[in-house]
Amino acid sequence: QMFWVGAFVTSSLYSWCWDVYMDWGLGRPKYMFLGPRLMYPKRLHYYGVIFIDLFLRFMWVLTLIPPQSGASFEVPNYLSAFTMSVELLRRTLWGFFRLENEHRHNTAGYRRVDFVPLHFSTGHDHKYKQKERAGWNVLAEVAAVTTAVLSVSAASVIVAHKASQIESRGEL
């Protein structure tokens, strides 16, 4: 059991360091463990997200412990939906800071191009037109996808709960 605890801790710390240093471009001692250029106005946000990422990484790793393994730090079944939700939050935060890092790298060398050439010639000129969408349309689309994901998640929890009730009554 101690081997697995060590493996979980090592994996979480390595993944966290990779997130902060490689994916987000932070963790530089020269810049107070942040990066040379920051887009968000308050440094406290960066430190907060770094800490939250560490905490949530360890929380997610707890879900890898098999049920009824007897581990003293096992996550109870009733917290699994909460654990999934906070992992979704962690990945969303990761995406924001990863996107910020990519943007900083792309604008650092003024590498802003509208067209990436193909490695072969097609023989004709492409005129790509970018379709602009209103903010409300994008918000409605995000809301629709979120509703669909939450509906499927709720349905799976309900079905799993009913299945466990049937199993506990011995009706299988």
Tab-separated table of C-alpha atoms in Angstrom:
chain	number	residue	atom	x	y	z
A	1	GLN	CA	0.000	0.000	0.000
A	2	MET	CA	2.893	2.374	0.720
A	3	PHE	CA	4.217	1.779	-2.796
A	4	TRP	CA	0.936	2.971	-4.309
A	5	VAL	CA	0.804	6.005	-2.028
A	6	GLY	CA	4.328	6.900	-3.120
A	7	ALA	CA	3.428	6.384	-6.766
A	8	PHE	CA	0.306	8.555	-6.437
A	9	VAL	CA	2.189	11.350	-4.676
A	10	THR	CA	5.070	11.248	-7.159
A	11	SER	CA	2.699	11.238	-10.132
A	12	SER	CA	0.672	14.155	-8.768
A	13	LEU	CA	3.717	16.262	-7.960
A	14	TYR	CA	5.282	15.590	-11.357
A	15	SER	CA	2.041	16.443	-13.170
A	16	TRP	CA	1.616	19.597	-11.095
A	17	CYS	CA	5.185	20.733	-11.814
A	18	TRP	CA	4.619	20.072	-15.523
A	19	ASP	CA	1.385	22.088	-15.435
A	20	VAL	CA	2.983	25.072	-13.736
A	21	TYR	CA	6.373	25.140	-15.424
A	22	MET	CA	5.818	23.752	-18.909
A	23	ASP	CA	2.128	24.276	-19.701
A	24	TRP	CA	1.598	27.621	-17.964
A	25	GLY	CA	5.119	29.062	-18.255
A	26	LEU	CA	5.122	29.937	-14.552
A	27	GLY	CA	7.284	28.788	-11.656
A	28	ARG	CA	10.296	30.885	-12.607
A	29	PRO	CA	12.221	31.894	-9.429
A	30	LYS	CA	13.590	34.965	-11.244
A	31	TYR	CA	10.020	36.339	-11.455
A	32	MET	CA	8.784	35.425	-7.949
A	33	PHE	CA	7.748	31.970	-9.216
A	34	LEU	CA	5.603	33.462	-11.961
A	35	GLY	CA	6.432	34.292	-15.570
A	36	PRO	CA	8.105	37.298	-17.232
A	37	ARG	CA	4.847	38.642	-18.706
A	38	LEU	CA	1.443	38.161	-17.145
A	39	MET	CA	-1.947	38.908	-18.658
A	40	TYR	CA	-4.163	38.817	-15.579
A	41	PRO	CA	-3.935	41.967	-13.449
A	42	LYS	CA	-3.339	40.447	-10.003
A	43	ARG	CA	-0.437	38.186	-9.131
A	44	LEU	CA	-2.520	36.682	-6.352
A	45	HIS	CA	-4.706	34.988	-8.975
A	46	TYR	CA	-1.698	33.103	-10.307
A	47	TYR	CA	-0.563	31.960	-6.869
A	48	GLY	CA	-4.126	30.933	-6.017
A	49	VAL	CA	-4.534	28.866	-9.178
A	50	ILE	CA	-1.131	27.229	-8.666
A	51	PHE	CA	-2.198	26.148	-5.161
A	52	ILE	CA	-5.683	25.085	-6.314
A	53	ASP	CA	-4.155	22.997	-9.111
A	54	LEU	CA	-1.911	21.210	-6.601
A	55	PHE	CA	-4.791	20.514	-4.205
A	56	LEU	CA	-7.178	19.362	-6.939
A	57	ARG	CA	-4.545	17.107	-8.529
A	58	PHE	CA	-4.215	15.236	-5.258
A	59	MET	CA	-7.978	15.104	-4.874
A	60	TRP	CA	-8.330	13.531	-8.307
A	61	VAL	CA	-5.660	10.936	-7.577
A	62	LEU	CA	-7.720	9.769	-4.606
A	63	THR	CA	-10.374	8.576	-7.050
A	64	LEU	CA	-7.873	6.066	-8.463
A	65	ILE	CA	-7.988	4.082	-5.224
A	66	PRO	CA	-10.162	1.015	-5.767
A	67	PRO	CA	-13.424	0.959	-3.793
A	68	GLN	CA	-13.438	-1.165	-0.661
A	69	SER	CA	-9.650	-1.334	-0.686
A	70	GLY	CA	-9.508	-0.519	2.984
A	71	ALA	CA	-7.376	2.565	2.427
A	72	SER	CA	-7.872	5.145	5.138
A	73	PHE	CA	-7.880	7.986	2.598
A	74	GLU	CA	-10.413	6.487	0.195
A	75	VAL	CA	-12.987	8.915	-1.220
A	76	PRO	CA	-16.531	7.913	-0.200
A	77	ASN	CA	-18.908	7.020	-3.029
A	78	TYR	CA	-21.210	9.937	-2.289
A	79	LEU	CA	-18.365	12.368	-3.042
A	80	SER	CA	-17.537	10.949	-6.465
A	81	ALA	CA	-19.815	13.396	-8.328
A	82	PHE	CA	-18.235	16.293	-6.403
A	83	THR	CA	-14.756	14.982	-7.190
A	84	MET	CA	-15.614	14.780	-10.891
A	85	SER	CA	-16.919	18.347	-10.820
A	86	VAL	CA	-13.808	19.786	-9.202
A	87	GLU	CA	-11.629	17.881	-11.699
A	88	LEU	CA	-13.636	19.578	-14.438
A	89	LEU	CA	-12.935	22.925	-12.723
A	90	ARG	CA	-9.215	22.107	-12.515
A	91	ARG	CA	-9.069	21.274	-16.204
A	92	THR	CA	-10.937	24.457	-17.086
A	93	LEU	CA	-8.481	26.550	-15.072
A	94	TRP	CA	-5.627	24.649	-16.721
A	95	GLY	CA	-7.078	25.550	-20.119
A	96	PHE	CA	-7.265	29.266	-19.311
A	97	PHE	CA	-3.656	29.442	-18.172
A	98	ARG	CA	-2.419	27.212	-20.995
A	99	LEU	CA	-4.142	29.502	-23.482
A	100	GLU	CA	-2.570	32.528	-21.802
A	101	ASN	CA	0.874	30.942	-22.077
A	102	GLU	CA	0.371	30.165	-25.774
A	103	HIS	CA	-0.822	33.710	-26.424
A	104	ARG	CA	2.193	35.178	-24.624
A	105	HIS	CA	4.550	32.994	-26.657
A	106	ASN	CA	2.846	33.838	-29.944
A	107	THR	CA	2.913	37.582	-29.335
A	108	ALA	CA	6.430	37.672	-27.850
A	109	GLY	CA	8.052	37.309	-31.263
A	110	TYR	CA	5.208	38.993	-33.125
A	111	ARG	CA	4.286	35.638	-34.678
A	112	ARG	CA	0.787	36.630	-35.646
A	113	VAL	CA	-0.176	35.127	-38.963
A	114	ASP	CA	-3.584	34.648	-40.474
A	115	PHE	CA	-2.608	31.800	-42.766
A	116	VAL	CA	-0.487	28.701	-42.229
A	117	PRO	CA	0.867	27.480	-45.564
A	118	LEU	CA	0.370	23.849	-46.502
A	119	HIS	CA	3.385	21.663	-47.175
A	120	PHE	CA	2.089	21.043	-50.683
A	121	SER	CA	0.588	23.202	-53.402
A	122	THR	CA	-3.118	22.821	-54.195
A	123	GLY	CA	-2.928	24.835	-57.389
A	124	HIS	CA	-5.608	27.336	-56.440
A	125	ASP	CA	-5.915	30.308	-54.145
A	126	HIS	CA	-7.914	29.876	-50.964
A	127	LYS	CA	-9.971	32.739	-49.654
A	128	TYR	CA	-10.830	31.749	-46.129
A	129	LYS	CA	-13.539	33.893	-44.634
A	130	GLN	CA	-13.887	33.949	-40.926
A	131	LYS	CA	-17.460	34.042	-39.766
A	132	GLU	CA	-17.963	36.332	-36.789
A	133	ARG	CA	-20.557	35.228	-34.268
A	134	ALA	CA	-22.305	37.438	-31.778
A	135	GLY	CA	-21.440	36.976	-28.101
A	136	TRP	CA	-24.991	35.909	-27.250
A	137	ASN	CA	-24.881	33.115	-29.838
A	138	VAL	CA	-21.673	31.771	-28.359
A	139	LEU	CA	-23.094	32.036	-24.835
A	140	ALA	CA	-26.246	30.173	-25.912
A	141	GLU	CA	-24.139	27.456	-27.517
A	142	VAL	CA	-22.040	27.060	-24.361
A	143	ALA	CA	-25.207	26.933	-22.249
A	144	ALA	CA	-26.714	24.256	-24.508
A	145	VAL	CA	-23.601	22.082	-24.350
A	146	THR	CA	-23.370	22.552	-20.566
A	147	THR	CA	-27.019	21.568	-20.172
A	148	ALA	CA	-26.491	18.475	-22.316
A	149	VAL	CA	-23.416	17.411	-20.327
A	150	LEU	CA	-25.162	17.969	-16.993
A	151	SER	CA	-28.223	16.033	-18.195
A	152	VAL	CA	-26.149	13.055	-19.287
A	153	SER	CA	-24.175	13.185	-16.019
A	154	ALA	CA	-27.341	13.307	-13.906
A	155	ALA	CA	-28.895	10.458	-15.889
A	156	SER	CA	-25.790	8.289	-15.403
A	157	VAL	CA	-25.775	8.968	-11.653
A	158	ILE	CA	-29.481	8.072	-11.411
A	159	VAL	CA	-29.017	4.861	-13.415
A	160	ALA	CA	-25.989	3.850	-11.342
A	161	HIS	CA	-27.907	4.535	-8.132
A	162	LYS	CA	-30.867	2.428	-9.272
A	163	ALA	CA	-28.524	-0.376	-10.339
A	164	SER	CA	-26.821	-0.378	-6.957
A	165	GLN	CA	-30.207	-0.503	-5.207
A	166	ILE	CA	-31.287	-3.467	-7.333
A	167	GLU	CA	-27.948	-5.178	-6.661
A	168	SER	CA	-28.219	-4.605	-2.905
A	169	ARG	CA	-31.703	-6.159	-2.860
A	170	GLY	CA	-30.386	-9.167	-4.729
A	171	GLU	CA	-32.754	-8.852	-7.676
A	172	LEU	CA	-30.106	-9.555	-10.294
